[in-house]
PDB file of C-alpha atoms in Angstrom:
ATOM      1  CA  UNK A   1     -30.443  37.384  44.427  1.00  0.00           C
ATOM      2  CA  UNK A   2     -26.635  37.270  44.350  1.00  0.00           C
ATOM      3  CA  UNK A   3     -26.747  33.568  43.397  1.00  0.00           C
ATOM      4  CA  UNK A   4     -29.248  34.189  40.579  1.00  0.00           C
ATOM      5  CA  UNK A   5     -27.133  37.088  39.306  1.00  0.00           C
ATOM      6  CA  UNK A   6     -23.968  34.915  39.317  1.00  0.00           C
ATOM      7  CA  UNK A   7     -25.708  32.142  37.333  1.00  0.00           C
ATOM      8  CA  UNK A   8     -27.064  34.620  34.784  1.00  0.00           C
ATOM      9  CA  UNK A   9     -23.639  36.235  34.389  1.00  0.00           C
ATOM     10  CA  UNK A  10     -21.959  32.837  33.846  1.00  0.00           C
ATOM     11  CA  UNK A  11     -24.528  31.839  31.226  1.00  0.00           C
ATOM     12  CA  UNK A  12     -24.046  35.122  29.405  1.00  0.00           C
ATOM     13  CA  UNK A  13     -20.245  34.735  29.391  1.00  0.00           C
ATOM     14  CA  UNK A  14     -20.563  31.205  27.939  1.00  0.00           C
ATOM     15  CA  UNK A  15     -22.764  32.253  25.035  1.00  0.00           C
ATOM     16  CA  UNK A  16     -21.212  31.504  21.663  1.00  0.00           C
ATOM     17  CA  UNK A  17     -18.674  29.085  23.147  1.00  0.00           C
ATOM     18  CA  UNK A  18     -18.896  25.447  21.965  1.00  0.00           C
ATOM     19  CA  UNK A  19     -19.424  22.918  24.694  1.00  0.00           C
ATOM     20  CA  UNK A  20     -16.243  21.083  25.696  1.00  0.00           C
ATOM     21  CA  UNK A  21     -17.914  17.746  25.032  1.00  0.00           C
ATOM     22  CA  UNK A  22     -18.867  18.797  21.498  1.00  0.00           C
ATOM     23  CA  UNK A  23     -15.349  20.118  20.828  1.00  0.00           C
ATOM     24  CA  UNK A  24     -13.799  16.831  21.934  1.00  0.00           C
ATOM     25  CA  UNK A  25     -16.235  14.847  19.794  1.00  0.00           C
ATOM     26  CA  UNK A  26     -15.462  17.006  16.761  1.00  0.00           C
ATOM     27  CA  UNK A  27     -11.731  16.506  17.256  1.00  0.00           C
ATOM     28  CA  UNK A  28     -12.250  12.762  17.611  1.00  0.00           C
ATOM     29  CA  UNK A  29     -14.187  12.602  14.325  1.00  0.00           C
ATOM     30  CA  UNK A  30     -11.461  14.615  12.579  1.00  0.00           C
ATOM     31  CA  UNK A  31      -8.820  12.183  13.808  1.00  0.00           C
ATOM     32  CA  UNK A  32     -10.822   9.233  12.490  1.00  0.00           C
ATOM     33  CA  UNK A  33     -11.210  10.830   9.048  1.00  0.00           C
ATOM     34  CA  UNK A  34      -7.538  11.824   8.740  1.00  0.00           C
ATOM     35  CA  UNK A  35      -5.383   9.134   7.010  1.00  0.00           C
ATOM     36  CA  UNK A  36      -2.630   7.813   9.263  1.00  0.00           C
ATOM     37  CA  UNK A  37       0.048   8.814   6.731  1.00  0.00           C
ATOM     38  CA  UNK A  38      -1.262  12.344   6.119  1.00  0.00           C
ATOM     39  CA  UNK A  39       1.594  14.791   5.707  1.00  0.00           C
ATOM     40  CA  UNK A  40       4.273  12.111   5.528  1.00  0.00           C
ATOM     41  CA  UNK A  41       6.574  11.774   2.528  1.00  0.00           C
ATOM     42  CA  UNK A  42       7.602   8.326   1.333  1.00  0.00           C
ATOM     43  CA  UNK A  43      10.059   7.445  -1.451  1.00  0.00           C
ATOM     44  CA  UNK A  44       8.411   6.132  -4.610  1.00  0.00           C
ATOM     45  CA  UNK A  45       8.747   2.365  -4.965  1.00  0.00           C
ATOM     46  CA  UNK A  46       8.218   1.058  -8.478  1.00  0.00           C
ATOM     47  CA  UNK A  47       6.828  -2.444  -8.893  1.00  0.00           C
ATOM     48  CA  UNK A  48       8.228  -4.896 -11.417  1.00  0.00           C
ATOM     49  CA  UNK A  49       5.863  -6.454 -13.992  1.00  0.00           C
ATOM     50  CA  UNK A  50       6.074  -9.709 -12.032  1.00  0.00           C
ATOM     51  CA  UNK A  51       5.089  -7.989  -8.807  1.00  0.00           C
ATOM     52  CA  UNK A  52       2.103  -6.322 -10.478  1.00  0.00           C
ATOM     53  CA  UNK A  53       0.945  -9.691 -11.826  1.00  0.00           C
ATOM     54  CA  UNK A  54       1.308 -11.205  -8.353  1.00  0.00           C
ATOM     55  CA  UNK A  55      -0.730  -8.316  -6.925  1.00  0.00           C
ATOM     56  CA  UNK A  56      -3.521  -8.894  -9.457  1.00  0.00           C
ATOM     57  CA  UNK A  57      -3.467 -12.647  -8.862  1.00  0.00           C
ATOM     58  CA  UNK A  58      -3.850 -12.000  -5.143  1.00  0.00           C
ATOM     59  CA  UNK A  59      -7.432 -10.977  -5.984  1.00  0.00           C
ATOM     60  CA  UNK A  60      -9.900 -13.831  -6.356  1.00  0.00           C
ATOM     61  CA  UNK A  61     -10.544 -14.868  -9.958  1.00  0.00           C
ATOM     62  CA  UNK A  62     -13.989 -16.231  -9.044  1.00  0.00           C
ATOM     63  CA  UNK A  63     -15.572 -14.012  -6.367  1.00  0.00           C
ATOM     64  CA  UNK A  64     -17.275 -10.884  -7.763  1.00  0.00           C
ATOM     65  CA  UNK A  65     -15.329  -8.573  -5.451  1.00  0.00           C
ATOM     66  CA  UNK A  66     -12.058 -10.167  -6.538  1.00  0.00           C
ATOM     67  CA  UNK A  67     -12.913  -9.718 -10.218  1.00  0.00           C
ATOM     68  CA  UNK A  68     -13.840  -6.101  -9.481  1.00  0.00           C
ATOM     69  CA  UNK A  69     -10.585  -5.483  -7.624  1.00  0.00           C
ATOM     70  CA  UNK A  70      -8.636  -6.904 -10.568  1.00  0.00           C
ATOM     71  CA  UNK A  71     -10.357  -4.348 -12.791  1.00  0.00           C
ATOM     72  CA  UNK A  72      -9.463  -1.585 -10.319  1.00  0.00           C
ATOM     73  CA  UNK A  73      -5.785  -2.552 -10.289  1.00  0.00           C
ATOM     74  CA  UNK A  74      -5.720  -2.615 -14.080  1.00  0.00           C
ATOM     75  CA  UNK A  75      -7.169   0.907 -14.304  1.00  0.00           C
ATOM     76  CA  UNK A  76      -4.530   2.171 -11.883  1.00  0.00           C
ATOM     77  CA  UNK A  77      -1.650   0.305 -13.526  1.00  0.00           C
ATOM     78  CA  UNK A  78      -2.400   0.172 -17.261  1.00  0.00           C
ATOM     79  CA  UNK A  79      -4.244   3.500 -17.558  1.00  0.00           C
ATOM     80  CA  UNK A  80      -2.214   5.385 -14.945  1.00  0.00           C
ATOM     81  CA  UNK A  81      -5.361   6.790 -13.364  1.00  0.00           C
ATOM     82  CA  UNK A  82      -5.348   8.624 -10.084  1.00  0.00           C
ATOM     83  CA  UNK A  83      -7.420   6.772  -7.498  1.00  0.00           C
ATOM     84  CA  UNK A  84     -10.184   9.407  -7.636  1.00  0.00           C
ATOM     85  CA  UNK A  85     -10.289   9.156 -11.442  1.00  0.00           C
ATOM     86  CA  UNK A  86     -10.511   5.363 -11.428  1.00  0.00           C
ATOM     87  CA  UNK A  87     -13.351   5.399  -8.901  1.00  0.00           C
ATOM     88  CA  UNK A  88     -15.358   7.943 -10.960  1.00  0.00           C
ATOM     89  CA  UNK A  89     -15.152   6.186 -14.337  1.00  0.00           C
ATOM     90  CA  UNK A  90     -18.451   5.059 -15.850  1.00  0.00           C
ATOM     91  CA  UNK A  91     -19.088   2.385 -18.468  1.00  0.00           C
ATOM     92  CA  UNK A  92     -19.941   5.058 -21.041  1.00  0.00           C
ATOM     93  CA  UNK A  93     -16.463   6.541 -20.577  1.00  0.00           C
ATOM     94  CA  UNK A  94     -14.857   3.458 -22.159  1.00  0.00           C
ATOM     95  CA  UNK A  95     -14.435   2.958 -25.916  1.00  0.00           C
ATOM     96  CA  UNK A  96     -13.114  -0.532 -26.675  1.00  0.00           C
ATOM     97  CA  UNK A  97     -12.946   0.041 -30.427  1.00  0.00           C
ATOM     98  CA  UNK A  98     -10.813   3.162 -30.007  1.00  0.00           C
ATOM     99  CA  UNK A  99      -8.876   1.736 -27.050  1.00  0.00           C
ATOM    100  CA  UNK A 100      -9.597   4.757 -24.897  1.00  0.00           C
ATOM    101  CA  UNK A 101     -11.091   5.867 -21.602  1.00  0.00           C
ATOM    102  CA  UNK A 102     -12.317   9.400 -20.986  1.00  0.00           C
ATOM    103  CA  UNK A 103     -11.542  10.985 -17.635  1.00  0.00           C
ATOM    104  CA  UNK A 104     -14.223  13.642 -17.309  1.00  0.00           C
ATOM    105  CA  UNK A 105     -12.939  15.242 -14.106  1.00  0.00           C
ATOM    106  CA  UNK A 106      -9.219  14.899 -13.623  1.00  0.00           C
ATOM    107  CA  UNK A 107      -7.065  16.975 -11.304  1.00  0.00           C
ATOM    108  CA  UNK A 108      -8.196  20.592 -11.493  1.00  0.00           C
ATOM    109  CA  UNK A 109     -11.469  19.534 -13.118  1.00  0.00           C
ATOM    110  CA  UNK A 110      -9.797  18.909 -16.473  1.00  0.00           C
ATOM    111  CA  UNK A 111     -10.996  16.376 -19.034  1.00  0.00           C
ATOM    112  CA  UNK A 112      -8.637  14.058 -20.922  1.00  0.00           C
ATOM    113  CA  UNK A 113      -8.686  10.923 -23.059  1.00  0.00           C
ATOM    114  CA  UNK A 114      -6.242   8.172 -22.135  1.00  0.00           C
ATOM    115  CA  UNK A 115      -5.188   4.967 -23.848  1.00  0.00           C
ATOM    116  CA  UNK A 116      -5.933   1.476 -22.569  1.00  0.00           C
ATOM    117  CA  UNK A 117      -4.535  -1.707 -24.105  1.00  0.00           C
ATOM    118  CA  UNK A 118      -6.694  -4.716 -25.158  1.00  0.00           C
ATOM    119  CA  UNK A 119      -5.437  -6.884 -22.295  1.00  0.00           C
ATOM    120  CA  UNK A 120      -6.513  -4.282 -19.762  1.00  0.00           C
ATOM    121  CA  UNK A 121      -9.878  -3.856 -21.484  1.00  0.00           C
ATOM    122  CA  UNK A 122     -10.457  -7.611 -21.206  1.00  0.00           C
ATOM    123  CA  UNK A 123     -10.005  -7.512 -17.420  1.00  0.00           C
ATOM    124  CA  UNK A 124     -12.353  -4.532 -17.025  1.00  0.00           C
ATOM    125  CA  UNK A 125     -14.970  -6.011 -19.361  1.00  0.00           C
ATOM    126  CA  UNK A 126     -15.019  -9.251 -17.408  1.00  0.00           C
ATOM    127  CA  UNK A 127     -16.054  -7.273 -14.328  1.00  0.00           C
ATOM    128  CA  UNK A 128     -18.657  -5.386 -16.365  1.00  0.00           C
ATOM    129  CA  UNK A 129     -20.155  -8.726 -17.458  1.00  0.00           C
ATOM    130  CA  UNK A 130     -20.231 -10.001 -13.862  1.00  0.00           C
ATOM    131  CA  UNK A 131     -21.892  -6.893 -12.494  1.00  0.00           C
ATOM    132  CA  UNK A 132     -24.477  -6.911 -15.291  1.00  0.00           C
ATOM    133  CA  UNK A 133     -25.469 -10.436 -14.212  1.00  0.00           C
ATOM    134  CA  UNK A 134     -25.784  -9.137 -10.657  1.00  0.00           C
ATOM    135  CA  UNK A 135     -28.292  -6.545 -11.882  1.00  0.00           C
ATOM    136  CA  UNK A 136     -26.063  -3.540 -11.213  1.00  0.00           C
ATOM    137  CA  UNK A 137     -27.119  -0.493 -13.209  1.00  0.00           C
ATOM    138  CA  UNK A 138     -24.855   0.654 -16.029  1.00  0.00           C
ATOM    139  CA  UNK A 139     -25.115   4.133 -14.521  1.00  0.00           C
ATOM    140  CA  UNK A 140     -23.145   3.023 -11.466  1.00  0.00           C
ATOM    141  CA  UNK A 141     -19.390   3.729 -11.462  1.00  0.00           C
ATOM    142  CA  UNK A 142     -17.360   0.930 -13.051  1.00  0.00           C
ATOM    143  CA  UNK A 143     -15.719   0.234  -9.698  1.00  0.00           C
ATOM    144  CA  UNK A 144     -18.697  -0.120  -7.382  1.00  0.00           C
ATOM    145  CA  UNK A 145     -19.958  -2.259  -4.530  1.00  0.00           C
ATOM    146  CA  UNK A 146     -22.124  -5.296  -5.187  1.00  0.00           C
ATOM    147  CA  UNK A 147     -25.097  -3.020  -4.505  1.00  0.00           C
ATOM    148  CA  UNK A 148     -24.007  -0.536  -7.155  1.00  0.00           C
ATOM    149  CA  UNK A 149     -22.726   2.075  -4.711  1.00  0.00           C
ATOM    150  CA  UNK A 150     -19.419   3.965  -5.154  1.00  0.00           C
ATOM    151  CA  UNK A 151     -16.342   2.381  -3.605  1.00  0.00           C
ATOM    152  CA  UNK A 152     -14.637   4.599  -1.022  1.00  0.00           C
ATOM    153  CA  UNK A 153     -10.991   5.545  -1.487  1.00  0.00           C
ATOM    154  CA  UNK A 154     -10.400   4.428   2.119  1.00  0.00           C
ATOM    155  CA  UNK A 155     -11.333   0.883   1.056  1.00  0.00           C
ATOM    156  CA  UNK A 156      -8.687   1.000  -1.682  1.00  0.00           C
ATOM    157  CA  UNK A 157      -6.047   2.347   0.713  1.00  0.00           C
ATOM    158  CA  UNK A 158      -6.691  -0.586   3.048  1.00  0.00           C
ATOM    159  CA  UNK A 159      -6.897  -3.098   0.184  1.00  0.00           C
ATOM    160  CA  UNK A 160      -3.487  -2.425  -1.348  1.00  0.00           C
ATOM    161  CA  UNK A 161      -1.204  -3.452   1.558  1.00  0.00           C
ATOM    162  CA  UNK A 162      -3.440  -6.451   2.234  1.00  0.00           C
ATOM    163  CA  UNK A 163      -2.985  -7.671  -1.350  1.00  0.00           C
ATOM    164  CA  UNK A 164       0.752  -6.970  -1.135  1.00  0.00           C
ATOM    165  CA  UNK A 165       1.081  -9.216   1.915  1.00  0.00           C
ATOM    166  CA  UNK A 166      -0.891 -11.934   0.167  1.00  0.00           C
ATOM    167  CA  UNK A 167       1.339 -11.587  -2.916  1.00  0.00           C
ATOM    168  CA  UNK A 168       4.530 -11.660  -0.842  1.00  0.00           C
ATOM    169  CA  UNK A 169       5.622  -8.159  -1.884  1.00  0.00           C
ATOM    170  CA  UNK A 170       7.824  -6.407   0.686  1.00  0.00           C
ATOM    171  CA  UNK A 171       7.641  -2.963  -0.936  1.00  0.00           C
ATOM    172  CA  UNK A 172       5.196  -0.296   0.180  1.00  0.00           C
ATOM    173  CA  UNK A 173       2.253  -0.864  -2.168  1.00  0.00           C
ATOM    174  CA  UNK A 174      -0.390   1.828  -2.646  1.00  0.00           C
ATOM    175  CA  UNK A 175      -2.734   2.997  -5.387  1.00  0.00           C
ATOM    176  CA  UNK A 176      -0.578   5.928  -6.513  1.00  0.00           C
ATOM    177  CA  UNK A 177       2.400   3.580  -6.703  1.00  0.00           C
ATOM    178  CA  UNK A 178       0.732   1.803  -9.624  1.00  0.00           C
ATOM    179  CA  UNK A 179       0.471   5.167 -11.390  1.00  0.00           C
ATOM    180  CA  UNK A 180       4.189   5.660 -10.679  1.00  0.00           C
ATOM    181  CA  UNK A 181       4.875   2.230 -12.147  1.00  0.00           C
ATOM    182  CA  UNK A 182       2.825   3.047 -15.259  1.00  0.00           C
ATOM    183  CA  UNK A 183       4.789   6.261 -15.819  1.00  0.00           C
ATOM    184  CA  UNK A 184       8.134   4.551 -15.234  1.00  0.00           C
ATOM    185  CA  UNK A 185       7.326   1.816 -17.752  1.00  0.00           C
ATOM    186  CA  UNK A 186       6.291   4.359 -20.386  1.00  0.00           C
ATOM    187  CA  UNK A 187       9.572   6.231 -19.875  1.00  0.00           C
ATOM    188  CA  UNK A 188      11.711   3.080 -20.020  1.00  0.00           C
ATOM    189  CA  UNK A 189       9.896   2.017 -23.203  1.00  0.00           C
ATOM    190  CA  UNK A 190      11.114   5.250 -24.771  1.00  0.00           C
ATOM    191  CA  UNK A 191       7.791   7.046 -25.191  1.00  0.00           C
ATOM    192  CA  UNK A 192       8.120  10.833 -25.678  1.00  0.00           C
ATOM    193  CA  UNK A 193       7.613  13.109 -22.703  1.00  0.00           C
ATOM    194  CA  UNK A 194       4.575  14.877 -24.155  1.00  0.00           C
ATOM    195  CA  UNK A 195       2.778  11.536 -24.612  1.00  0.00           C
ATOM    196  CA  UNK A 196       3.449  10.608 -20.973  1.00  0.00           C
ATOM    197  CA  UNK A 197       2.270  14.052 -19.909  1.00  0.00           C
ATOM    198  CA  UNK A 198      -1.029  13.616 -21.779  1.00  0.00           C
ATOM    199  CA  UNK A 199      -1.582  10.115 -20.370  1.00  0.00           C
ATOM    200  CA  UNK A 200      -0.942  11.210 -16.781  1.00  0.00           C
ATOM    201  CA  UNK A 201      -2.873  14.465 -17.084  1.00  0.00           C
ATOM    202  CA  UNK A 202      -0.088  16.780 -15.942  1.00  0.00           C
ATOM    203  CA  UNK A 203      -0.591  20.477 -16.551  1.00  0.00           C
ATOM    204  CA  UNK A 204       2.922  20.998 -17.923  1.00  0.00           C
ATOM    205  CA  UNK A 205       5.944  19.112 -19.266  1.00  0.00           C
ATOM    206  CA  UNK A 206       7.962  20.464 -16.360  1.00  0.00           C
ATOM    207  CA  UNK A 207       5.707  18.577 -13.960  1.00  0.00           C
ATOM    208  CA  UNK A 208       6.134  15.358 -15.940  1.00  0.00           C
ATOM    209  CA  UNK A 209       9.901  15.855 -16.080  1.00  0.00           C
ATOM    210  CA  UNK A 210      10.140  16.259 -12.293  1.00  0.00           C
ATOM    211  CA  UNK A 211       7.804  13.297 -11.853  1.00  0.00           C
ATOM    212  CA  UNK A 212       9.916  10.989 -14.007  1.00  0.00           C
ATOM    213  CA  UNK A 213      13.210  12.232 -12.599  1.00  0.00           C
ATOM    214  CA  UNK A 214      11.917  11.166  -9.198  1.00  0.00           C
ATOM    215  CA  UNK A 215      10.639   7.712 -10.118  1.00  0.00           C
ATOM    216  CA  UNK A 216      12.373   6.658 -13.345  1.00  0.00           C
ATOM    217  CA  UNK A 217      15.747   8.244 -14.047  1.00  0.00           C
ATOM    218  CA  UNK A 218      16.000   6.284 -17.319  1.00  0.00           C
ATOM    219  CA  UNK A 219      19.029   8.069 -18.777  1.00  0.00           C
ATOM    220  CA  UNK A 220      20.963   7.676 -15.537  1.00  0.00           C
ATOM    221  CA  UNK A 221      20.133   3.974 -15.366  1.00  0.00           C
ATOM    222  CA  UNK A 222      21.147   3.410 -18.997  1.00  0.00           C
ATOM    223  CA  UNK A 223      24.396   5.325 -18.519  1.00  0.00           C
ATOM    224  CA  UNK A 224      25.324   3.325 -15.423  1.00  0.00           C
ATOM    225  CA  UNK A 225      24.481   0.006 -17.081  1.00  0.00           C
ATOM    226  CA  UNK A 226      26.646   0.892 -20.083  1.00  0.00           C
ATOM    227  CA  UNK A 227      29.737   1.199 -17.881  1.00  0.00           C
ATOM    228  CA  UNK A 228      32.059  -1.787 -17.689  1.00  0.00           C
ATOM    229  CA  UNK A 229      34.088  -3.021 -14.749  1.00  0.00           C
ATOM    230  CA  UNK A 230      35.691  -6.277 -13.708  1.00  0.00           C
ATOM    231  CA  UNK A 231      37.146  -7.148 -10.303  1.00  0.00           C
TER     232      UNK A 231
END
């Protein structure tokens, strides 16, 4: 009787508590899902136009996945899309005649129209032609697998450093870095702040100002280059 009472009491005290094995498994799954660089801050590293070209050329120009990855890089670099925005774009969101792409759900769920140059459109349209021949539905995201499924952001995070090594780029290369590069080029080309704000989808000019001060201090660079000195 005492033994039965002890077992019953122990079971009652354990009610509502997760099993240790389940807790460990849950923690293990959380660790696998968490990016290795989560919470870390890295300095922005802007790529030169030559480095971006080398990165794009590191993708195959013949294999369907290489042609797709070229289109992805172009959307990140020439449109300044966030990775989530680039992976959600659909064919119907592009307007070649107007030279625009419509981001239906940007940061904060906002919608915006961004510009895309003819050279970038040509790269994206080549992928669209290839995937049409593969029988991929036009309803699939522009950047999709060869089976028409969405591409995971984790795939892109792993792809970028691999392409950088292949291209011989020593800088830290990541998807958001191409957005940084896009913004820096717009600033150095002298485009007004409000235009850059609209292209990037920032909620305020103050955000864009802080963004550019961090990655492209154009006025500082110009001032320093204007100085003369001889040894």
